[in-house]
PDB file of C-alpha atoms in Angstrom:
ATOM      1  CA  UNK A  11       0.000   0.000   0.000  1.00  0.00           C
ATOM      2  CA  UNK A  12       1.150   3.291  -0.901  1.00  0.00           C
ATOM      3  CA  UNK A  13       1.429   5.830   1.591  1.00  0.00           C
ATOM      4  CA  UNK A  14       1.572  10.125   2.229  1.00  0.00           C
ATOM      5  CA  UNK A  15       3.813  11.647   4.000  1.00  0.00           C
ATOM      6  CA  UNK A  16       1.898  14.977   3.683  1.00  0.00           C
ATOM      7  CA  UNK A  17      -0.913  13.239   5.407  1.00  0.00           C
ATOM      8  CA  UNK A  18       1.393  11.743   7.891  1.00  0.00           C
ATOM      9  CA  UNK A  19       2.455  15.145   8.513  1.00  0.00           C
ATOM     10  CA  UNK A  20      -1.719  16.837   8.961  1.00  0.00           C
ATOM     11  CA  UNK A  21      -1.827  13.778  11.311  1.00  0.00           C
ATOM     12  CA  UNK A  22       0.618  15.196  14.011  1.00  0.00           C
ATOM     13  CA  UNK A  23      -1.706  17.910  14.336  1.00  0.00           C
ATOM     14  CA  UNK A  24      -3.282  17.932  17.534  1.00  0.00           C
ATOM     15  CA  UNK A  25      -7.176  17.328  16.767  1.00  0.00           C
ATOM     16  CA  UNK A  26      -6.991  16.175  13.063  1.00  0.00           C
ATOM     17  CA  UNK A  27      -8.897  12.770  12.624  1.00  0.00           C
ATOM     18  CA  UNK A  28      -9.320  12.525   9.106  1.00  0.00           C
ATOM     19  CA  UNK A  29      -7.065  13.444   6.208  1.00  0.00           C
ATOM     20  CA  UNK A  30      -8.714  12.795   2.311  1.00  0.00           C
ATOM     21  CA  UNK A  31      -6.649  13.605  -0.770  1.00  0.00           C
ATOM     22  CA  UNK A  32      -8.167  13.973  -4.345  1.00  0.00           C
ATOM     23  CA  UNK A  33      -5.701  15.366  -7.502  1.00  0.00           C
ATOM     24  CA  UNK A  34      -7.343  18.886  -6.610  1.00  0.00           C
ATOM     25  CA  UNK A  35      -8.331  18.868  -3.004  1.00  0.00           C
ATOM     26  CA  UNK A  36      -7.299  18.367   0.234  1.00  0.00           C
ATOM     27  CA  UNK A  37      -9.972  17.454   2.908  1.00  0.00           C
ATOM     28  CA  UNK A  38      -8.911  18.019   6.884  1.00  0.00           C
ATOM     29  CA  UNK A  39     -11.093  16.432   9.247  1.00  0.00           C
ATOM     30  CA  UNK A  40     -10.891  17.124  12.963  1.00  0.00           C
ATOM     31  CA  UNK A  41     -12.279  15.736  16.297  1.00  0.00           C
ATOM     32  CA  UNK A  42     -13.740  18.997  17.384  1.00  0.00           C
ATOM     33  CA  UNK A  43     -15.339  21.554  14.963  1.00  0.00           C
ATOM     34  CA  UNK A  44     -14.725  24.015  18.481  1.00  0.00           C
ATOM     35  CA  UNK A  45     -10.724  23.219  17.834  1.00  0.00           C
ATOM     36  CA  UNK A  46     -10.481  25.033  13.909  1.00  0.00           C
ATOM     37  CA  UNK A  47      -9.642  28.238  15.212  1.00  0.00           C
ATOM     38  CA  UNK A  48      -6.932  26.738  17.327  1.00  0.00           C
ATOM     39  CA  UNK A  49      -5.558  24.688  14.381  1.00  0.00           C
ATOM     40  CA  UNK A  50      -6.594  26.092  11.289  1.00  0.00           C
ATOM     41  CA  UNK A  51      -3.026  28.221  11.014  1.00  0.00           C
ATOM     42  CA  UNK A  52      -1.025  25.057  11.354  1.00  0.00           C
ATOM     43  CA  UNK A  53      -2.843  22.963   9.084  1.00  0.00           C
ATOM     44  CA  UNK A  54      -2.691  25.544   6.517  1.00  0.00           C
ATOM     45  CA  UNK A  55       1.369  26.554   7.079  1.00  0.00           C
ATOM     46  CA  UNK A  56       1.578  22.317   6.625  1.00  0.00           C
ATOM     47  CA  UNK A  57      -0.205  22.869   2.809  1.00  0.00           C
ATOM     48  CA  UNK A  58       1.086  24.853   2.156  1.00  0.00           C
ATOM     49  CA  UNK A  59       4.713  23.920   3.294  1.00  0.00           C
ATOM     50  CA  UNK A  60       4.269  21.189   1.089  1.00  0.00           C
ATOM     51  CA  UNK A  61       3.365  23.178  -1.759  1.00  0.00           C
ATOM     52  CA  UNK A  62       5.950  25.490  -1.900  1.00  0.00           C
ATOM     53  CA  UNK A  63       8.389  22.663  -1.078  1.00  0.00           C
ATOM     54  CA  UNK A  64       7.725  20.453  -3.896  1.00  0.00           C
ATOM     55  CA  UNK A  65       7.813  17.566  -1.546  1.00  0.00           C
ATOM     56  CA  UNK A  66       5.727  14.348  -2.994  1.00  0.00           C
ATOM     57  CA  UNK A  67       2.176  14.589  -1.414  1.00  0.00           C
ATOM     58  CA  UNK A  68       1.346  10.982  -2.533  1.00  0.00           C
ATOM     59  CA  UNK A  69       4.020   8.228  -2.951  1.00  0.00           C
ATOM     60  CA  UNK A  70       4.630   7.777  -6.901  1.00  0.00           C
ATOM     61  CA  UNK A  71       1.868   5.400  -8.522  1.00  0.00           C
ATOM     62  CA  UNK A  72      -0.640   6.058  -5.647  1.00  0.00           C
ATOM     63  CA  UNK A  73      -4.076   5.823  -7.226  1.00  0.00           C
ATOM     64  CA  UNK A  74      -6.810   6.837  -4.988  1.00  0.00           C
ATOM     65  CA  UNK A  75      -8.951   5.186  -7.607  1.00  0.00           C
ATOM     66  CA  UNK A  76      -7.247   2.106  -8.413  1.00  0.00           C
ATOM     67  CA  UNK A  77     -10.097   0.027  -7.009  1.00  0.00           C
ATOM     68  CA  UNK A  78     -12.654   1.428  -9.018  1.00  0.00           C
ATOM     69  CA  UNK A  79     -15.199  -1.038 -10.691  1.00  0.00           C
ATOM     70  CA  UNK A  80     -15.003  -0.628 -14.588  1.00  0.00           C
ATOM     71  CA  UNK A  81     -17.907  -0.233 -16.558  1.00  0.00           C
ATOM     72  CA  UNK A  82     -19.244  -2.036 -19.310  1.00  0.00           C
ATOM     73  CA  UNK A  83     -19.248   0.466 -22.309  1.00  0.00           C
ATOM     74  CA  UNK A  84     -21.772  -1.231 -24.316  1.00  0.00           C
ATOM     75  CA  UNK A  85     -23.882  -0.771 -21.587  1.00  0.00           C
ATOM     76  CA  UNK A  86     -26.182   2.428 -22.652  1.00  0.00           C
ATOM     77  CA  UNK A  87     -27.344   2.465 -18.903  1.00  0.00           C
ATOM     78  CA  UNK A  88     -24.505   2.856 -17.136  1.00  0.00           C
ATOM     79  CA  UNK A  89     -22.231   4.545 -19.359  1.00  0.00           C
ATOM     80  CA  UNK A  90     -25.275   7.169 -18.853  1.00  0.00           C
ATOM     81  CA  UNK A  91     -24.553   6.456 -15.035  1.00  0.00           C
ATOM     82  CA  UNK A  92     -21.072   7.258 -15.086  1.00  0.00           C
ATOM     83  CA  UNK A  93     -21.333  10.533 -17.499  1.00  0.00           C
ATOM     84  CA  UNK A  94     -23.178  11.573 -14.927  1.00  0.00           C
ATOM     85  CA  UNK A  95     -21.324  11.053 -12.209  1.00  0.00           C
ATOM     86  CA  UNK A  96     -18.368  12.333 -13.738  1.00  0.00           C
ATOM     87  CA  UNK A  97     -19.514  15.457 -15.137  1.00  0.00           C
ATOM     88  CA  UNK A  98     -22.440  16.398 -12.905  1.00  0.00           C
ATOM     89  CA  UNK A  99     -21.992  14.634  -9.063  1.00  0.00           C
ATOM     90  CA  UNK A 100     -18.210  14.631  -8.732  1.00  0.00           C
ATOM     91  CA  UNK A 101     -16.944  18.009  -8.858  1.00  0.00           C
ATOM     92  CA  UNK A 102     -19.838  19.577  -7.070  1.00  0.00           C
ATOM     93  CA  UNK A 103     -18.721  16.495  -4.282  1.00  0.00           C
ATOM     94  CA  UNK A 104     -15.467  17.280  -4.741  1.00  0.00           C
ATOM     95  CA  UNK A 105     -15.711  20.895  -4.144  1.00  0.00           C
ATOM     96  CA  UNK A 106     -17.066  20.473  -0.381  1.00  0.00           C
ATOM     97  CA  UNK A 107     -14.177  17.908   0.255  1.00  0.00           C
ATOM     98  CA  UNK A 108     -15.480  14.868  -0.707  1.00  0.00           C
ATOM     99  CA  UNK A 109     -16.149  12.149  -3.188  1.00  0.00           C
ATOM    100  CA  UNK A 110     -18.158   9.915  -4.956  1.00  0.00           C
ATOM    101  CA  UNK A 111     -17.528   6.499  -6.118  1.00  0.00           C
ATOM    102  CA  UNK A 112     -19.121   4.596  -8.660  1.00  0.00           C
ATOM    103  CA  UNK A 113     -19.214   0.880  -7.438  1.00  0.00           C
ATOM    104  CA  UNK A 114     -21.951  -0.713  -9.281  1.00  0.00           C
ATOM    105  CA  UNK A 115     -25.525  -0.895 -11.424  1.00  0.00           C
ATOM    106  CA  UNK A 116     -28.169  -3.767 -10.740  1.00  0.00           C
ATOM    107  CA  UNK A 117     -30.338  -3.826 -13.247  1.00  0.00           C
ATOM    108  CA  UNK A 118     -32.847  -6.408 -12.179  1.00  0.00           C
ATOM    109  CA  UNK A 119     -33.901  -3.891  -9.097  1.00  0.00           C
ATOM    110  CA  UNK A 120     -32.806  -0.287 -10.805  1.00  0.00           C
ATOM    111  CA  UNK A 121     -30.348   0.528  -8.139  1.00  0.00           C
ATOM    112  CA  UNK A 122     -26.894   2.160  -8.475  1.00  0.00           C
ATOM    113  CA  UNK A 123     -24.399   1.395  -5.307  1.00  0.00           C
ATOM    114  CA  UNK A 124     -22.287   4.587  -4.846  1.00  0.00           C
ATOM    115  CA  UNK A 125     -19.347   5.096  -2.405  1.00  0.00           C
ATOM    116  CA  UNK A 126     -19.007   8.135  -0.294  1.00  0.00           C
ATOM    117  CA  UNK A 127     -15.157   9.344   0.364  1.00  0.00           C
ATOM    118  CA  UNK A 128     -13.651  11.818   1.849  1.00  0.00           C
ATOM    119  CA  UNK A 129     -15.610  14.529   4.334  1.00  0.00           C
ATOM    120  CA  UNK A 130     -19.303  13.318   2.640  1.00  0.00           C
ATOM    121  CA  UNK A 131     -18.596  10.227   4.628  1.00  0.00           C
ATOM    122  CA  UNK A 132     -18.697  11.188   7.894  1.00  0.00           C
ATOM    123  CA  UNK A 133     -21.008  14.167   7.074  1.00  0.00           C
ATOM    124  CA  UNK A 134     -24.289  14.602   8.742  1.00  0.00           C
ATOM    125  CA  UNK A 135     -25.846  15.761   5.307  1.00  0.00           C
ATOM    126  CA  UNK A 136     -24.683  12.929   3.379  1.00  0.00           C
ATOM    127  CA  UNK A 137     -27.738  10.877   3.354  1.00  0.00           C
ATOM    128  CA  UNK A 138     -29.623  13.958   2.170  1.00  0.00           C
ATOM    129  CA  UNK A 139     -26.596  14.756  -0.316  1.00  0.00           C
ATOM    130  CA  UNK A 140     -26.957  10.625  -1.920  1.00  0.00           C
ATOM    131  CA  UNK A 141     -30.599  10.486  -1.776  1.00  0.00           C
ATOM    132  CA  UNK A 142     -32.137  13.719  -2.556  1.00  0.00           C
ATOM    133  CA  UNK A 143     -29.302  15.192  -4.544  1.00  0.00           C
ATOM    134  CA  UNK A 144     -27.764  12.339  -6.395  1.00  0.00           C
ATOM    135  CA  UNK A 145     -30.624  10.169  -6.244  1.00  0.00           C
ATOM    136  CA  UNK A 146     -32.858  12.641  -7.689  1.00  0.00           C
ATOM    137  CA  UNK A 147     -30.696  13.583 -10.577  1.00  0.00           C
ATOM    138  CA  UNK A 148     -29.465  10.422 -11.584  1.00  0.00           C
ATOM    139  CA  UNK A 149     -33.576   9.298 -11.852  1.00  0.00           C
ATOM    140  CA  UNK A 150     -34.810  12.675 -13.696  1.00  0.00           C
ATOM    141  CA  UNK A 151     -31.918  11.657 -16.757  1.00  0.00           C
ATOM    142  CA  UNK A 152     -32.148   7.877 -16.186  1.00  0.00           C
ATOM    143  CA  UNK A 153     -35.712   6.332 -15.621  1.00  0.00           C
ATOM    144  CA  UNK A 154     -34.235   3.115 -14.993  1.00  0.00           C
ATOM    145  CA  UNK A 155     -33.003   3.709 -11.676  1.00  0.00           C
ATOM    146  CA  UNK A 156     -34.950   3.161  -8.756  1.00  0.00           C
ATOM    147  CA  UNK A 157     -32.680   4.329  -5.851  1.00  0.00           C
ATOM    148  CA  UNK A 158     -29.056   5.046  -4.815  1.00  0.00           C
ATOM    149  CA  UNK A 159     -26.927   2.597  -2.058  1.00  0.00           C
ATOM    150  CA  UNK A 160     -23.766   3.783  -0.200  1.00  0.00           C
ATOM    151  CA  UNK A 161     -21.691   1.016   0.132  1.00  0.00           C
ATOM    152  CA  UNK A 162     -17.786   1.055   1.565  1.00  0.00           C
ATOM    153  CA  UNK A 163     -15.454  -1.102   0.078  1.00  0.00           C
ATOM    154  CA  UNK A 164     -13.179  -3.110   2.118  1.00  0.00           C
ATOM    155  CA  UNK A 165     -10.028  -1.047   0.703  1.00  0.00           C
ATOM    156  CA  UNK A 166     -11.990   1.912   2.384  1.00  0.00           C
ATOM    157  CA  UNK A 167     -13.173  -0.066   5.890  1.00  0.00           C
ATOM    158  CA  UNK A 168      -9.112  -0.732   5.692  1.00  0.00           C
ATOM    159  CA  UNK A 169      -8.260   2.652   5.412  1.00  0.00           C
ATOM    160  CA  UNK A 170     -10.110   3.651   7.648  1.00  0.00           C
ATOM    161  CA  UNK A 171      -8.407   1.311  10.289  1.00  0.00           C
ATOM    162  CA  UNK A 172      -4.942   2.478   9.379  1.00  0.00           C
ATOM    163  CA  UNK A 173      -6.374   5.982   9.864  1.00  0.00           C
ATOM    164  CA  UNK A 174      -7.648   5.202  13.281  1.00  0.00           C
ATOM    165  CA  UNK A 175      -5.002   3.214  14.243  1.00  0.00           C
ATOM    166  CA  UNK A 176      -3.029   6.203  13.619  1.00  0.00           C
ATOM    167  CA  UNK A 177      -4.593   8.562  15.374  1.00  0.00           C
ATOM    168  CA  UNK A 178      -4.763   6.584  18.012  1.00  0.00           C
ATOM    169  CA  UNK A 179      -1.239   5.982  18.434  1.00  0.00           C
ATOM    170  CA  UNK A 180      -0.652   9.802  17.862  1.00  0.00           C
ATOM    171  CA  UNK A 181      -3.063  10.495  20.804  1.00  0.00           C
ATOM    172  CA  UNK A 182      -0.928   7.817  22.735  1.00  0.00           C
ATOM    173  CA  UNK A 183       2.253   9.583  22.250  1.00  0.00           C
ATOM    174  CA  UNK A 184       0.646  13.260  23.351  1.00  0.00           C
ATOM    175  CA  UNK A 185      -1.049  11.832  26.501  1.00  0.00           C
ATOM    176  CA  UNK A 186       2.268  10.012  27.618  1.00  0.00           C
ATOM    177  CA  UNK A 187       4.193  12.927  26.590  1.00  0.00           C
ATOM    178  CA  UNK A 188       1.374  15.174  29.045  1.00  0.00           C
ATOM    179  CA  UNK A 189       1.752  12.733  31.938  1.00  0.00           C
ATOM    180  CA  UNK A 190       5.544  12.824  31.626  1.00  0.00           C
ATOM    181  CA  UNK A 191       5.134  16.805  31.538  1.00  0.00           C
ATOM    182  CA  UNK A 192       2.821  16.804  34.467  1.00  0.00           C
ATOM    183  CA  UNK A 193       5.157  14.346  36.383  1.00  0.00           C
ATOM    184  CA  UNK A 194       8.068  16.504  36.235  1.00  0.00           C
ATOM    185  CA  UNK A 195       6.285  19.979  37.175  1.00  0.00           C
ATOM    186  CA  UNK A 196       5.111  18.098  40.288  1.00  0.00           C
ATOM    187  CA  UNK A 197       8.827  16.859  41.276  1.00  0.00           C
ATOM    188  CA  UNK A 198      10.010  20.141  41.449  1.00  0.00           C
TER     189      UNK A 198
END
């Protein structure tokens, strides 16, 4: 698996629990919303570090989209689907952080499985974004579909492990570094 150092880097940040990386965005998620203020300057000097740097952001042949189902072309349907998608859903996804994944058209029920990425994921609007934003579009151009399903693939379920795991161990360090801190201040 490929990594980011950049990401590595946003995860030191005290309070950042989520880092998602497109080829045009850069998505920061943290535990607090209360905590921006606090953080937003560091996150940003770390962007833009790495900008100005010219420091990899993603490990050479990382593709965020490597696991992406292929479609049939001869299929009418979903190459209708995807256009869609592409062209319609993704950037206006991708501008709020995000992302949407096409994983998948059953044709015997009418329903298109879609994975969320990114800040829609964990977003308390994302139902409302799938259903009554995709949903609706995707059945006003294609009467064949009946209904939209997020679904998480198990590269993503990973991910989101490692992510944890991460954080986790980064929260680990801090507190033990605190209690040291606090131990010392009281010895003298």
């Amino acid at each position: 698996m490929k990594t980011s150092p950049f990401a590595r880097d946003l995860f030191i940040v005290d309070g950042v629990s989520n880092v998602f990386l497109t080829n045009e965005y850069v998505s920061v998620t943290i535990d607090d919303s209360s905590k921006w203020a606090d953080i937003q300057g560091e996150i940003v000097s770390k962007i833009n570090e790495y900008i100005i740097s010219g420091k990899a952001i993603l490990e050479d042949n990382f593709d965020i989209y490597a696991n992406e189902i292929e479609y049939d072309d001869d299929d009418e349907v979903v190459a209708i689907i995807r256009e869609l998608i592409d062209t319609r859903i993704r950037p206006n996804v991708q501008y709020d952080g995000g992302d949407v994944i096409y994983r998948g058209f059953e044709h015997d029920t009418g329903i298109v499985k879609l994975e969320l990425v990114g800040a829609c994921k964990g977003c308390s609007s994302s139902s409302e974004t799938l259903h009554n934003g995709i949903e609706r579009m995707l059945q006003f151009y294609v009467p064949e579909v009946q209904g939209v399903l997020q679904v998480e693939s198990d590269e993503a379920k990973r991910l989101e492990q490692i992510n944890k795991d991460a954080f986790d161990a980064v929260q680990q360090k801090l507190s033990s570094k605190q209690s040291d801190d606090d131990s010392n201040n009281d010895s003298s």
